[in-house]
Amino acid sequence: MATRRKDVSKGITIYDIAREAGVSGSTVSRVLAGTVGVSEEKKIRVMRVVEKYNFRPNALARGLANSRSHIIGIITADICNPYYGELFIHCEKAAARAGYVLLLFNSEKRESDSFFLEKLQEQKVDGIIQIGGMVDDLVTDMAYAERVNQVMTTVPVVVAGKVEGTDCRMVRIDQAMTMDLIMEHLLSLGHERIALVGGRMDVLSTYVKLMRYKQILRENGIAFDPSLVSEDGGYNKESGYRLMNRMLDKGILPTAVIAINEPAAAGALQSIQEHGYKVPEDISLVSYDNTYIAEFLTPHLTSIDYDYETFGKKLVDTMVAVIEGRDVELLQTVTPRLVIRDSSGPCRRS
């Protein structure tokens, strides 16, 4: 008498199947749905694991695999920040060209990220892009990584950062290169006392910038001065103002300041001017993001530009490629450039 195979699929997810088969969650979904775009070799690997566990996908997973909403969910950290607003606009344009619309969730608090992931999954979007928030962490929160993995059993995720322990695709700015461009510019102008103002060291992009800053100083025979760096900063005007005040009130006078973004640069500029110094005659000021703020301030800011059109297109194109089951690189980078304006000039000689 034939014995029935024991059902061991309880608790097994598409992600578990994907991990054992060495493929992505979306590939497993396509194999189970019988859709095109999966190689025969990958199909065989997936079906071996499926048979091993007698796996049966739930209704939600089948539904998402067999139909598309042509909606991509997007989670941003703070849409009021010009950086996120500018990037979202270009993501929206790229999505429209690809035949998709974006569903925006504005996550101002880190604890909202998991909630919004869940809500977008419930909305049966075709994919989720996350910019900022917990994907910016220097060290990935493992509970959040597990939440992303759970979501990816039915919905692919692309991030403008990283989530360790997942197979979500990443599109990131080449942060080391941003510091290369700024430091090359300031060093060529004769600056050596260069301050770095704003940002937190638990944020990946800020940490990479600081490490590269130190390395460039070392390569140029310039001693690192910890009094010129703030490791307890933020990303708003108040933070730039507070940190610049603290430095200048202590009599610490750099010849150039690198602000972590343009809101922080606005605060630093206010502090410098209130202390009776001129930009760039006394202190040069350089920033990141190159949004409208750069030309709104006086003097106009020298700033790092991220080519938002290319950045947004890469995020959306990567998302669409994953949705359609095409192979795509795990990590892609965006090449920055330095836009030189009035706020940086030759080093002041005493």
XYZ file of C-alpha atoms in Angstrom:
350
model
C 0.000 0.000 0.000
C 1.383 3.365 -1.009
C 2.152 5.777 1.767
C 1.188 9.401 1.505
C 4.103 11.795 1.551
C 4.167 13.780 4.782
C 3.305 17.469 4.222
C 6.277 19.403 5.601
C 5.421 22.647 3.852
C 3.940 24.283 6.941
C 6.090 27.251 7.865
C 8.045 27.104 4.606
C 7.971 30.311 2.557
C 8.909 31.197 -1.003
C 12.005 32.868 0.452
C 13.049 29.589 2.126
C 12.635 27.808 -1.202
C 14.625 30.547 -2.931
C 17.465 30.413 -0.429
C 17.866 26.650 -0.696
C 17.617 26.731 -4.486
C 20.052 29.632 -4.740
C 17.661 31.947 -6.587
C 15.560 35.024 -5.806
C 12.072 34.973 -4.311
C 10.656 36.441 -7.508
C 12.219 33.586 -9.518
C 10.440 31.028 -7.317
C 7.152 32.905 -7.842
C 7.619 32.809 -11.609
C 8.449 29.098 -11.614
C 5.352 28.291 -9.564
C 3.207 30.484 -11.816
C 4.638 28.957 -14.984
C 5.597 32.337 -16.400
C 8.410 32.945 -18.880
C 11.836 34.365 -18.194
C 13.317 31.574 -16.051
C 16.066 29.291 -17.322
C 15.494 25.534 -17.385
C 18.374 25.030 -14.953
C 16.799 27.361 -12.382
C 13.382 25.735 -12.834
C 14.861 22.326 -12.062
C 16.614 23.625 -8.921
C 13.452 25.304 -7.664
C 11.176 22.324 -8.352
C 13.546 19.958 -6.561
C 13.210 22.022 -3.395
C 9.446 22.459 -3.911
C 9.045 18.676 -4.174
C 11.320 18.094 -1.203
C 9.022 20.090 1.072
C 5.784 19.356 -0.790
C 5.435 23.139 -0.922
C 2.145 24.736 -1.945
C 2.064 28.551 -2.379
C -0.716 30.467 -0.672
C -3.397 32.310 -2.609
C -1.755 35.713 -2.186
C 1.541 34.482 -3.615
C -0.210 32.873 -6.587
C -2.253 35.978 -7.215
C 0.769 38.230 -7.262
C 2.690 35.869 -9.509
C -0.127 35.640 -12.075
C -1.214 39.259 -12.321
C 0.225 42.745 -12.137
C -1.189 45.977 -10.808
C 1.382 48.141 -12.620
C 1.803 49.974 -9.317
C 5.175 50.318 -7.578
C 5.184 51.306 -3.938
C 7.844 53.753 -2.819
C 8.855 54.536 0.768
C 10.880 57.695 1.407
C 12.331 58.893 4.695
C 11.131 62.514 4.500
C 9.522 63.885 1.359
C 9.911 67.440 2.729
C 13.681 67.056 2.395
C 14.528 68.376 -1.093
C 16.809 65.392 -1.745
C 13.953 62.899 -1.367
C 11.525 65.141 -3.216
C 13.861 65.554 -6.183
C 14.594 61.839 -6.379
C 10.914 60.902 -6.108
C 9.994 63.199 -9.005
C 12.494 61.464 -11.274
C 11.388 58.020 -10.097
C 7.824 59.005 -10.953
C 8.837 60.128 -14.454
C 10.794 56.920 -15.072
C 7.885 54.810 -13.798
C 5.442 56.568 -16.123
C 7.694 55.867 -19.117
C 7.742 52.188 -18.107
C 3.944 52.036 -17.778
C 3.792 52.127 -13.978
C 2.475 54.535 -11.366
C 3.987 55.106 -7.911
C 2.219 54.811 -4.574
C 4.129 57.013 -2.122
C 4.445 56.401 1.607
C 6.294 59.104 3.556
C 8.052 57.497 6.514
C 9.300 60.177 8.904
C 9.862 57.676 11.743
C 12.019 54.572 11.506
C 9.382 52.449 13.209
C 6.995 53.226 10.345
C 9.151 51.448 7.744
C 7.950 47.924 8.625
C 4.340 49.082 8.815
C 4.500 50.664 5.364
C 6.143 47.559 3.885
C 3.236 45.506 5.188
C 0.642 47.949 3.874
C 2.198 48.030 0.407
C 2.261 44.229 0.365
C -1.444 44.219 1.263
C -2.099 46.621 -1.618
C -0.649 43.990 -3.969
C 1.811 46.367 -5.597
C 4.155 44.819 -8.147
C 7.266 45.968 -6.269
C 8.565 48.231 -3.522
C 11.379 50.799 -3.676
C 12.733 52.147 -0.387
C 14.822 55.311 -0.169
C 16.194 56.328 3.222
C 15.110 55.167 6.645
C 16.306 51.781 7.847
C 17.971 50.939 4.527
C 20.469 53.716 5.335
C 21.682 51.988 8.515
C 25.394 51.275 8.797
C 24.499 48.022 10.582
C 21.305 46.395 9.347
C 18.596 45.773 11.930
C 18.108 41.998 11.689
C 14.444 42.197 12.655
C 13.910 44.582 9.768
C 15.850 42.311 7.416
C 13.530 39.473 8.377
C 10.512 41.694 7.695
C 11.911 42.507 4.250
C 12.447 38.791 3.608
C 8.843 38.057 4.537
C 7.605 40.757 2.169
C 9.853 39.461 -0.601
C 8.080 36.105 -0.566
C 5.415 37.875 -2.659
C 6.758 41.345 -3.569
C 10.288 42.221 -4.775
C 12.126 45.049 -2.999
C 14.764 47.438 -4.356
C 16.580 49.809 -2.004
C 18.705 52.944 -2.335
C 20.893 51.632 0.484
C 21.312 48.117 1.844
C 19.522 45.444 3.849
C 21.997 42.735 4.820
C 20.641 39.200 4.927
C 18.289 39.739 1.985
C 18.560 39.412 -1.779
C 16.926 42.748 -2.573
C 18.634 44.723 -5.325
C 20.526 47.893 -4.394
C 21.134 51.192 -6.185
C 23.532 53.447 -4.270
C 25.472 56.655 -4.750
C 29.238 56.204 -4.880
C 29.748 57.945 -1.525
C 33.530 57.540 -1.466
C 33.708 59.318 -4.803
C 31.649 62.246 -3.464
C 34.320 62.880 -0.848
C 37.067 62.439 -3.446
C 35.526 65.218 -5.542
C 35.062 67.614 -2.636
C 38.487 67.070 -1.093
C 40.253 67.338 -4.450
C 38.516 70.683 -4.991
C 39.310 72.073 -1.536
C 42.897 70.817 -1.474
C 43.500 72.386 -4.885
C 42.418 75.700 -3.350
C 45.027 75.323 -0.594
C 42.714 74.231 2.239
C 43.996 71.884 4.934
C 41.865 72.787 7.979
C 38.704 71.245 6.567
C 35.737 70.629 8.868
C 33.002 68.024 8.377
C 29.689 69.195 9.839
C 26.470 67.217 10.316
C 25.363 63.637 9.954
C 25.357 60.579 12.186
C 27.942 57.826 12.192
C 25.288 55.074 12.317
C 24.246 56.072 8.780
C 26.125 54.195 6.052
C 26.608 57.123 3.655
C 27.909 59.443 6.388
C 30.250 56.814 7.785
C 31.718 56.122 4.324
C 32.275 59.858 3.787
C 34.074 60.222 7.118
C 36.318 57.209 6.466
C 37.245 58.510 3.015
C 37.817 62.021 4.450
C 40.318 60.608 6.941
C 42.018 58.533 4.264
C 42.448 61.511 1.934
C 43.932 63.614 4.736
C 46.395 60.824 5.476
C 47.329 60.443 1.807
C 48.094 64.177 1.672
C 50.178 64.224 4.858
C 47.575 66.212 6.821
C 46.970 65.209 10.430
C 43.375 64.364 11.325
C 41.960 66.892 13.833
C 38.918 65.425 15.673
C 37.830 68.918 16.719
C 36.954 69.585 13.065
C 34.496 66.679 12.867
C 31.099 66.300 14.509
C 29.872 62.765 15.121
C 26.642 63.749 16.912
C 24.997 65.676 14.131
C 21.837 65.486 12.086
C 20.535 66.380 8.682
C 18.591 69.601 9.218
C 19.319 73.311 9.459
C 19.220 73.280 13.256
C 21.941 70.635 13.391
C 24.261 72.547 11.049
C 23.698 75.765 13.007
C 24.304 74.100 16.398
C 27.461 72.272 15.348
C 28.982 75.280 13.584
C 28.239 77.464 16.615
C 29.904 74.955 18.907
C 33.020 74.895 16.775
C 33.350 78.658 16.344
C 32.438 79.430 19.969
C 35.395 77.282 21.034
C 37.723 79.271 18.786
C 38.088 76.379 16.332
C 38.387 78.069 12.944
C 38.480 75.914 9.809
C 39.296 77.433 6.441
C 36.705 75.210 4.755
C 33.556 73.391 5.869
C 31.923 70.349 4.287
C 28.245 70.218 5.271
C 26.559 66.805 5.154
C 23.616 68.175 3.159
C 22.129 71.505 2.118
C 19.798 72.047 5.097
C 22.830 71.569 7.372
C 24.813 73.890 5.087
C 22.141 76.592 5.506
C 22.522 76.350 9.282
C 26.323 76.396 9.092
C 26.225 79.436 6.795
C 24.002 81.325 9.225
C 26.380 80.556 12.099
C 29.465 81.585 10.114
C 27.902 84.904 9.143
C 26.642 85.608 12.672
C 30.202 85.128 13.936
C 31.378 87.854 11.572
C 33.037 85.668 8.945
C 32.465 85.772 5.193
C 31.931 82.892 2.787
C 34.129 82.153 0.885
C 36.624 84.918 1.788
C 37.187 83.582 5.328
C 35.628 80.121 5.208
C 34.713 78.102 2.128
C 31.504 76.086 2.353
C 30.754 72.970 0.293
C 27.703 70.737 0.534
C 25.883 67.675 -0.742
C 22.646 67.104 -2.732
C 22.596 70.042 -5.215
C 18.897 70.824 -4.829
C 17.202 74.204 -5.233
C 18.651 75.232 -1.851
C 22.124 75.454 -3.420
C 21.090 78.432 -5.552
C 18.630 79.835 -3.037
C 21.365 80.648 -0.505
C 23.792 83.563 -0.785
C 26.469 82.858 -1.788
C 25.320 80.028 -4.046
C 26.593 76.695 -2.767
C 29.238 74.510 -4.307
C 27.534 71.131 -4.028
C 27.687 67.457 -4.983
C 25.079 66.516 -7.587
C 23.677 62.972 -7.767
C 22.267 63.098 -11.308
C 18.740 62.552 -9.998
C 17.378 61.674 -13.440
C 19.815 58.758 -13.810
C 19.410 57.792 -10.140
C 15.623 57.641 -10.378
C 15.755 55.778 -13.688
C 18.154 53.170 -12.297
C 15.899 52.543 -9.302
C 12.791 52.126 -11.436
C 14.482 50.186 -14.260
C 15.946 47.791 -11.693
C 12.527 47.338 -10.107
C 10.852 46.666 -13.449
C 13.594 44.206 -14.428
C 13.083 42.249 -11.200
C 9.293 42.276 -11.662
C 9.702 40.896 -15.187
C 12.145 38.223 -14.077
C 15.185 39.566 -15.872
C 18.679 39.215 -14.446
C 19.937 42.382 -12.788
C 23.080 43.196 -10.820
C 22.853 42.951 -7.054
C 24.446 46.399 -6.629
C 24.535 49.363 -9.004
C 26.120 52.727 -8.262
C 25.321 56.283 -9.267
C 28.246 58.491 -10.294
C 28.227 61.936 -8.597
C 29.687 65.208 -9.874
C 30.742 68.448 -8.196
C 28.975 71.664 -9.189
C 31.253 74.605 -8.322
C 29.566 77.873 -7.379
C 30.389 80.967 -5.289
C 30.714 79.448 -1.798
C 34.183 77.937 -2.277
C 37.392 79.851 -2.936
C 41.121 79.985 -2.223
C 42.277 79.347 1.327
C 42.535 82.419 3.524
C 46.142 83.107 4.492
C 46.729 84.644 7.926
